[in-house]
Amino acid sequence: MTSGEVSEQSERLLKQLSESGQRLIGYFYPHIPLELLMAHDFMPVLVWADSTVSGAYEGSLQTFACSFARNIFSQRVRDQLSVLSGFIFPGNTCDSLQNVGDIWRVRFPNDIFFRLTYPAGGAGRAAVKFLAEELRILSKGIELKLGTGFSREELRRSADFVGRFRWAVQFIYAARLINPDVVSYSELAKAVRGFLSVPSLDSLATAEALLSKVQKDMDAQGHTDSVEKLSASLLERKIETPITPEETDSPRIVVLGGMVEPTDIAQLMESTPGGSDSAIVFDMLSFGFKTVFTDPLSLDGDPFEEMARATLKAHLEPTQEGLQKRLDFLKGMLSNLSIDGVIVCEQSFCDPDQFEAPSLENSVTDSGIPALRLPMDPEMSDKSRLSLRVQSFLETLASG
Amino acid sequence: MSDEKPYRRLETQALLQQIAFRHGLEAMNASEEGNLAWVTSGFPVEIPFAMNVFPTYPEQAGAIIGAQKIGPEVCGYAEDMGYTQELCSYAMVSIGSTDRPDDVPMGSLPTPQALLACNNICGTVLKWYDGISQMTGAPVYLLDTPPLEGDQTPHHREYVRSGVERLVEFLSTTFQTSLEEERFREVSELSSKAIHLWTSALKECQKSPSPLNCADRFLTMAPVVSSRGTEHCVEFYEALLEEVQDRAKQGIGAVREEKVRLLWDNIPPWFALRFFNKLAAKGVVFPADTYTHAWSGAVEGTDTRSILDAIVDIYSNVYLNKGLDAKVDKMCQLIKDFDLDAFVMFSVRSCKRYSLGQYVSKEIVTERTGIPGVVIEGDMVDSRLFNEAQIETRIEALLEMVT
C-alpha cells in the first residue's frame, strides 16, 4: 500500500469516526503528549504530509518555505482537513512551522487554533516547568474553545492506552535490530502511522498483534531478554553494549532524518532494484523512533509536569537540543549495533534537516561506515532518481 | 549635466571604518587571550561585555562579505562541505569563511572560545552555531527566548530569566570570570545611551525631507549591534545624532529631491546597496525600515537584578520574536509615524523567520493603511538569487501607483 493509499484510508476512517460523534483534533509536530488531548475526550490526529497534494500555497507562502509546511498548508487550502475540530501548531521548533501557523490563522480565521510552544536548548528543570505551563495553557484553551474539560480519569485511561502502544512498538524496534527479518520495516512503519493517524482500539490492536508475533519469534530464538534490554537502552538514549544480530541477506541500514514519512522510505527501499525494506534495521525519524521512544506517563505528580518531563526526555528534534547529544547517540549506535550503512534524509527547505546533514554524514563516514544523503520532498516528486541513488548505495555496500 | 550625486553622504560615516577597525583588532586580541565569543545579533551582549568576554558578530561579517560581493564564492565553500544552497546565507558564509579563512581576508572572524546564540531572531542560530562548534571546538550556549504569541507571560519571563542566569554561570565557568554589579551597571548605561541616541536619530527621519536613507541606516547601525556597552559606541552615536539633527533643522534630506517616501521591510541586499542610491535619483527615499527599528528598548536598571530583568524583557520582545500581528502593527505604525507613501517587502530566501508571512502582511498592511506595497525577492548575501532587472520593474510599477 502506498503512502497515498494509506492517507486515503485514514481519511475515510476519520470521516467515519467524525460522523459517529468522535471529536478529532489535529497536530503537526509529533512530540505532543497524546494523553493530554485524550484527557479532553479528543482523538489526537497527526496531520501527515500527503504525497498526492500539489501546491495550493502560492498565494500565501513563498516557495522556500519547508516542503512539509507547504504540503500541510495545501491540504488545508484544499479543504482536506475539515473533520478536525482544531489544530495545534508547534512554537519554537522551526521557523517555517512558526510562521505558517501565523499565516494559517489569518487565512483560516474560523479554524480553532492552538499554539504549543516548546523550550529549546535542554534547559533541564526550567524547560520542564516552561513546557508544563504551556501544556496547562493548552488544556485551558481546549476547554474554553472546544468545551470539554480535562479529566484525570481519562488521563489515566489514555496513559495506559498510549503506553501500551509505545511499549509494543519499542519492543518491535529493538527486536528488528536483533533480527530485522522478524517483521518488515514497512509493517512497523504502517503500524506506527496507523496509530498516530487514528489512535483507536483497532490501531492499537494492529500494533499489539504485530507485537505478539514478534514476541513469539524472539522467544523462540532466545532473544527476549536482549530485546528488552536493548529497548530500555534506546529509551534511555544510551547504547553502550554491543549486540549480536542474526545473520541476514541484506545489509543493515539506519535511516536518519526529521519529518520524513517512514512508510515512504520503506516503499522506496522496497521498490528499488536489489532493495528490501528489511535492510532498514532502524530509523531515527521524527514520525518513527523519535516519537515512539517516549517514556510512559507517570501519574504520580502534577500531570502537566509529568507530561512535559516525558516529552522532553525523548529523542528531540535538531532545533530543540544541541547536535552533540544526537551525535553521541548515533556514535553509540554505529559502534554497537553492527550497522553497515546510513541514509541521511533531508526534507527540501527544512533548515534543521539540511543544517545537520553534513555533520551526521561526517560522523558516520568517520566511523568507517558509508553514508548516503537523500534530499527529498513529501510528494516524492523525484522518486526514480531517489531510487537510483539508493540502488547505487546498496551496490556500494554489497561490494564493500 | 551636473556630477552631483542624487544622495548626500553622511560625514559621520567616515568614523565607521575606525570603529570597524578597532572592533576587529579587539576581537583578534580577545581571541589570542582566550576571551572571544561569537554572538548572534539579538544576544544580550551587555552580559559578556560586563564579564570581560569580547563579543563579535558573524552576521556582521556576513554583511561585509555580502558588500564585498564575494557572497556566492564564500557560500560555495560551505556548499563544498556538504551544506545546501537553500540554507541561510549568513550561516553559509560564516561556515565557509571559518573553513577557509585565508580565502576571506575581510570577512572571517578570529577563532572563538564560546558561541553565544539567542534564538529571538530565528531558530537557525542553534544549528548554525552547532556547525561552527564542530569546526572550532568552542562550546555553544543557547539563550532560549521562545517566540511570543502576545504579551510576555509570567512563565515565559521566568524561563528566560533562568536562561540568563545560566548564561552568567556558563560564562563564569568557561572564561573564569564573574559578573560585578558596578561594571554591569556601567555597561548597561552605555548600552542604553547608545540605543537612545540611535533611536533618536531614527526618529528624526519622520521629518521631511528625511535626513537619512535606508543605506545610511543599514551602515550606521553597525556599532549599536556590535559595540553597544562601550564608550566609543556612545561617542559615535552622539556624532551621528548631531549630524542628523543638523540636517533636519536645515531641511537637508538624504536624497536631494525627495518625492516619494517608502518603507523597507527586511534585511537589505548587502551586495546591492547602490540599489537605494539608484532610486534616490528618482526622488525615492526610505525614511523607515523594520530592520533598523528592531531596537525598541534600552537595558536600564539600578542593580544586577533589575538589569537582568530588563534584559529578559527587552531581548524577549524583539521584533522577530513576535508573531505576524505584531509585525503588521509595527509596519502600520511606521507608515503612520513617518508619513510613508508605499512599502517594499524584500522576501529574503535565507531568512524564513523574517520573510514567511510577507504575502499575508502585505495584504493586511494595505488594507489598514490604504497604501500599496510590493514584494521583491532575493537574498541578503547570495547575489545569485537577486534579479535586479525584475526587481526594478516591480518597483517602477509601485512608483507609478504613488506618483
XYZ file of N, CA and C in Angstrom, chain A residues 156-290:
405
model
N -5.772 8.904 33.019
C -5.290 7.580 33.478
C -5.500 6.540 32.374
N -6.701 6.590 31.790
C -7.025 5.613 30.755
C -6.100 5.792 29.532
N -5.934 7.057 29.153
C -5.124 7.305 27.948
C -3.653 7.005 28.196
N -3.199 7.225 29.444
C -1.795 6.907 29.755
C -1.555 5.411 29.538
N -2.521 4.621 29.945
C -2.408 3.170 29.768
C -2.475 2.821 28.272
N -3.415 3.447 27.591
C -3.648 3.177 26.165
C -2.411 3.518 25.324
N -1.926 4.743 25.501
C -0.759 5.188 24.722
C 0.484 4.404 25.152
N 0.575 4.143 26.448
C 1.714 3.383 26.973
C 1.802 1.994 26.359
N 0.655 1.374 26.183
C 0.635 0.025 25.575
C 1.145 0.086 24.138
N 0.697 1.098 23.410
C 1.155 1.239 22.011
C 2.671 1.449 21.992
N 3.128 2.365 22.809
C 4.566 2.675 22.765
C 5.396 1.461 23.155
N 4.945 0.789 24.179
C 5.711 -0.377 24.634
C 5.813 -1.402 23.500
N 4.666 -1.606 22.816
C 4.637 -2.601 21.729
C 5.635 -2.235 20.628
N 5.575 -0.995 20.168
C 6.448 -0.644 19.038
C 7.906 -0.490 19.477
N 8.111 -0.119 20.729
C 9.502 -0.062 21.216
C 10.115 -1.464 21.167
N 9.344 -2.432 21.588
C 9.830 -3.816 21.574
C 10.142 -4.249 20.132
N 9.231 -3.877 19.231
C 9.431 -4.290 17.825
C 10.672 -3.599 17.243
N 10.825 -2.321 17.541
C 12.026 -1.598 17.070
C 13.292 -2.317 17.545
N 13.314 -2.651 18.831
C 14.503 -3.302 19.400
C 14.686 -4.698 18.796
N 13.565 -5.420 18.623
C 13.650 -6.776 18.073
C 14.220 -6.746 16.654
N 13.816 -5.751 15.883
C 14.303 -5.676 14.488
C 15.808 -5.393 14.430
N 16.324 -4.766 15.469
C 17.778 -4.551 15.488
C 18.513 -5.885 15.650
N 17.868 -6.811 16.339
C 18.498 -8.115 16.540
C 18.192 -9.054 15.370
N 16.962 -9.005 14.918
C 16.607 -9.797 13.738
C 15.624 -9.021 12.864
N 16.133 -8.290 11.874
C 15.244 -7.436 11.055
C 14.235 -8.218 10.232
N 14.475 -9.537 10.085
C 13.519 -10.326 9.301
C 12.280 -10.704 10.105
N 12.301 -10.408 11.404
C 11.172 -10.820 12.247
C 9.878 -10.139 11.786
N 10.013 -8.932 11.303
C 8.883 -8.222 10.718
C 9.484 -7.132 9.831
N 8.795 -6.814 8.758
C 9.410 -5.835 7.843
C 9.315 -4.427 8.437
N 10.219 -3.578 7.971
C 10.170 -2.182 8.426
C 8.862 -1.540 7.973
N 8.417 -1.956 6.814
C 7.178 -1.412 6.266
C 6.001 -1.692 7.203
N 5.940 -2.904 7.707
C 4.828 -3.246 8.621
C 4.904 -2.427 9.903
N 6.117 -2.283 10.412
C 6.292 -1.487 11.630
C 5.883 -0.031 11.365
N 6.368 0.526 10.250
C 6.062 1.929 9.927
C 4.557 2.125 9.758
N 3.906 1.152 9.146
C 2.457 1.275 8.947
C 1.709 1.202 10.283
N 2.193 0.352 11.177
C 1.549 0.253 12.494
C 1.684 1.584 13.243
N 2.870 2.187 13.148
C 3.080 3.478 13.831
C 2.207 4.542 13.177
N 2.237 4.567 11.866
C 1.430 5.563 11.148
C -0.056 5.381 11.459
N -0.482 4.122 11.465
C -1.894 3.840 11.748
C -2.311 4.387 13.100
N -1.480 4.175 14.102
C -1.849 4.621 15.443
C -1.787 6.149 15.543
N -0.730 6.751 14.994
C -0.612 8.207 15.125
C -1.684 8.931 14.308
N -2.147 8.286 13.228
C -3.211 8.899 12.416
C -4.557 8.762 13.110
N -4.807 7.567 13.636
C -6.086 7.289 14.283
C -5.814 6.409 15.504
N -5.545 7.010 16.645
C -5.229 6.187 17.828
C -6.490 5.548 18.421
N -6.935 4.518 17.765
C -8.172 3.846 18.170
C -7.830 2.465 18.728
N -8.854 1.779 19.224
C -8.644 0.407 19.711
C -8.155 -0.483 18.568
N -8.665 -0.210 17.366
C -8.259 -1.025 16.214
C -6.764 -0.860 15.904
N -6.305 0.393 15.901
C -4.890 0.593 15.548
C -3.981 0.078 16.655
N -4.471 0.153 17.899
C -3.695 -0.445 18.989
C -3.641 -1.964 18.820
N -4.788 -2.534 18.445
C -4.845 -3.992 18.254
C -3.882 -4.425 17.148
N -3.776 -3.625 16.087
C -2.852 -3.950 14.989
C -1.411 -3.977 15.518
N -1.062 -2.946 16.293
C 0.305 -2.889 16.840
C 0.554 -4.053 17.796
N -0.449 -4.367 18.600
C -0.252 -5.443 19.577
C -0.230 -6.827 18.918
N -0.965 -6.959 17.801
C -0.921 -8.237 17.074
C 0.482 -8.446 16.492
N 1.034 -7.346 15.998
C 2.397 -7.409 15.460
C 3.374 -7.760 16.585
N 3.122 -7.147 17.733
C 3.975 -7.411 18.895
C 3.933 -8.899 19.272
N 2.722 -9.472 19.294
C 2.592 -10.886 19.692
C 3.433 -11.774 18.788
N 3.340 -11.475 17.499
C 4.103 -12.277 16.539
C 5.607 -12.134 16.807
N 6.017 -10.884 16.996
C 7.448 -10.625 17.208
C 7.914 -11.253 18.528
N 7.099 -11.108 19.568
C 7.475 -11.692 20.878
C 7.658 -13.202 20.760
N 6.717 -13.804 20.048
C 6.758 -15.262 19.888
C 8.054 -15.677 19.170
N 8.341 -14.984 18.094
C 9.544 -15.320 17.321
C 10.818 -15.066 18.126
N 10.821 -13.944 18.822
C 12.019 -13.604 19.605
C 12.225 -14.606 20.738
N 11.112 -15.022 21.311
C 11.176 -16.011 22.389
C 11.753 -17.323 21.846
N 11.224 -17.705 20.672
C 11.682 -18.952 20.055
C 13.179 -18.887 19.729
N 13.631 -17.686 19.393
C 15.055 -17.535 19.041
C 15.923 -17.224 20.267
N 15.270 -17.148 21.422
C 16.010 -16.912 22.672
C 16.518 -15.482 22.831
N 15.797 -14.519 22.234
C 16.276 -13.132 22.254
C 15.478 -12.216 23.183
N 14.479 -12.740 23.873
C 13.572 -11.846 24.605
C 14.314 -10.922 25.575
N 15.216 -11.488 26.352
C 15.943 -10.645 27.321
C 16.746 -9.553 26.620
N 17.445 -9.955 25.561
C 18.273 -8.973 24.828
C 17.407 -7.859 24.263
N 16.234 -8.229 23.733
C 15.358 -7.208 23.144
C 14.889 -6.241 24.224
N 14.503 -6.780 25.356
C 14.002 -5.902 26.430
C 15.100 -4.958 26.912
N 16.309 -5.507 27.037
C 17.426 -4.653 27.483
C 17.727 -3.568 26.449
N 17.712 -3.967 25.193
C 18.019 -3.008 24.125
C 16.933 -1.929 24.051
N 15.692 -2.348 24.200
C 14.591 -1.383 24.168
C 14.754 -0.361 25.302
N 15.131 -0.840 26.468
C 15.340 0.068 27.613
C 16.504 1.022 27.334
N 17.568 0.505 26.699
C 18.720 1.371 26.368
C 18.329 2.452 25.373
N 17.501 2.066 24.406
C 17.068 3.046 23.401
C 16.223 4.136 24.055
N 15.398 3.725 24.997
C 14.554 4.689 25.711
C 15.415 5.653 26.524
N 16.501 5.126 27.069
C 17.405 5.964 27.873
C 18.435 6.687 27.014
N 18.422 6.440 25.727
C 19.356 7.042 24.762
C 20.806 6.704 25.062
N 21.017 5.520 25.543
C 22.395 5.101 25.816
C 22.596 3.705 25.250
N 23.350 3.617 24.174
C 23.633 2.291 23.619
C 25.102 2.017 23.859
N 25.371 1.297 24.904
C 26.769 1.094 25.306
C 27.237 -0.343 25.153
N 26.274 -1.260 24.947
C 26.648 -2.673 24.871
C 26.439 -3.201 23.460
N 27.453 -3.856 22.895
C 27.281 -4.391 21.534
C 26.235 -5.511 21.511
N 25.517 -5.577 20.402
C 24.569 -6.684 20.258
C 25.128 -7.675 19.224
N 24.570 -8.884 19.241
C 24.952 -9.865 18.224
C 23.707 -10.158 17.394
N 23.557 -9.455 16.276
C 22.338 -9.656 15.486
C 22.354 -10.969 14.722
N 21.168 -11.394 14.346
C 21.032 -12.571 13.480
C 21.602 -12.244 12.094
N 22.192 -13.235 11.463
C 22.694 -13.042 10.093
C 21.516 -12.872 9.141
N 21.619 -11.904 8.250
C 20.573 -11.736 7.222
C 21.247 -11.541 5.868
N 20.438 -11.626 4.809
C 20.987 -11.446 3.456
C 21.231 -9.975 3.131
N 20.457 -9.113 3.779
C 20.528 -7.685 3.432
C 21.564 -6.974 4.291
N 22.068 -5.855 3.785
C 22.924 -5.025 4.643
C 22.074 -4.401 5.759
N 22.719 -3.946 6.812
C 21.977 -3.343 7.940
C 22.086 -1.816 7.825
N 20.951 -1.212 7.515
C 20.941 0.232 7.239
C 20.097 0.971 8.277
N 20.615 2.141 8.694
C 19.846 3.036 9.561
C 19.453 4.261 8.745
N 18.217 4.725 8.935
C 17.749 5.921 8.231
C 17.647 7.069 9.228
N 18.317 8.176 8.932
C 18.277 9.359 9.791
C 17.468 10.454 9.109
N 16.914 11.351 9.912
C 16.210 12.482 9.314
C 15.180 13.065 10.244
N 14.367 13.944 9.687
C 13.372 14.632 10.505
C 11.968 14.209 10.154
N 11.161 15.165 9.689
C 9.745 14.895 9.474
C 9.516 14.290 8.087
N 10.202 13.182 7.908
C 10.108 12.416 6.666
C 9.203 11.224 6.977
N 8.407 10.841 6.009
C 7.415 9.789 6.249
C 8.066 8.394 6.193
N 8.083 7.651 7.297
C 8.739 6.338 7.289
C 8.164 5.365 6.261
N 6.849 5.425 6.022
C 6.301 4.468 5.043
C 6.798 4.785 3.627
N 7.073 6.072 3.373
C 7.645 6.432 2.062
C 9.045 5.843 1.912
N 9.794 5.876 2.994
C 11.170 5.351 2.954
C 11.123 3.833 2.741
N 10.203 3.192 3.460
C 10.066 1.740 3.325
C 9.707 1.385 1.881
N 8.783 2.154 1.345
C 8.328 1.882 -0.023
C 9.445 2.126 -1.042
N 10.203 3.188 -0.797
C 11.324 3.490 -1.695
C 12.321 2.334 -1.703
N 12.602 1.829 -0.509
C 13.568 0.738 -0.399
C 13.027 -0.524 -1.070
N 11.737 -0.782 -0.878
C 11.132 -1.985 -1.472
C 11.127 -1.911 -2.996
N 10.890 -0.682 -3.510
C 10.751 -0.557 -4.965
C 12.098 -0.404 -5.673
N 13.165 -0.296 -4.905
C 14.487 -0.149 -5.526
C 15.017 -1.517 -5.943
N 15.471 -1.632 -7.184
C 16.009 -2.934 -7.605
C 17.135 -3.385 -6.663
N 17.028 -4.584 -6.197
C 18.035 -5.121 -5.272
C 17.796 -4.717 -3.837
N 16.742 -3.923 -3.602
C 16.470 -3.448 -2.238
C 15.406 -4.268 -1.547
N 15.433 -4.228 -0.242
C 14.392 -4.883 0.543
C 14.245 -4.058 1.789
N 13.003 -3.817 2.230
C 12.884 -2.922 3.373
C 13.354 -3.567 4.667
N 13.662 -4.870 4.620
C 14.283 -5.488 5.800
C 15.678 -4.927 6.036
N 16.235 -4.332 4.976
C 17.565 -3.749 5.127
C 17.546 -2.576 6.104
N 16.372 -1.948 6.238
C 16.292 -0.841 7.208
C 16.102 -1.464 8.582
N 17.159 -1.460 9.371
C 17.056 -2.096 10.689
C 16.610 -1.106 11.751
N 16.690 0.190 11.426
C 16.316 1.186 12.420
C 16.120 2.525 11.727
N 15.267 3.376 12.320
C 15.198 4.748 11.831
C 15.383 5.689 13.004
N 15.853 6.873 12.682
C 15.871 7.949 13.678
C 15.093 9.108 13.082
N 13.829 8.851 12.763
C 12.958 9.827 12.118
C 11.952 10.367 13.135
N 11.458 11.561 12.842
C 10.527 12.210 13.776
C 9.246 11.404 13.967
N 8.724 10.848 12.863
C 7.466 10.100 12.952
C 7.722 8.614 13.184
N 8.871 8.292 13.703
C 9.199 6.906 13.990
C 9.828 6.831 15.366
N 11.083 6.441 15.380
C 11.788 6.240 16.646
C 11.666 7.430 17.608
N 11.868 8.643 17.072
C 11.903 9.814 17.958
C 10.589 10.005 18.709
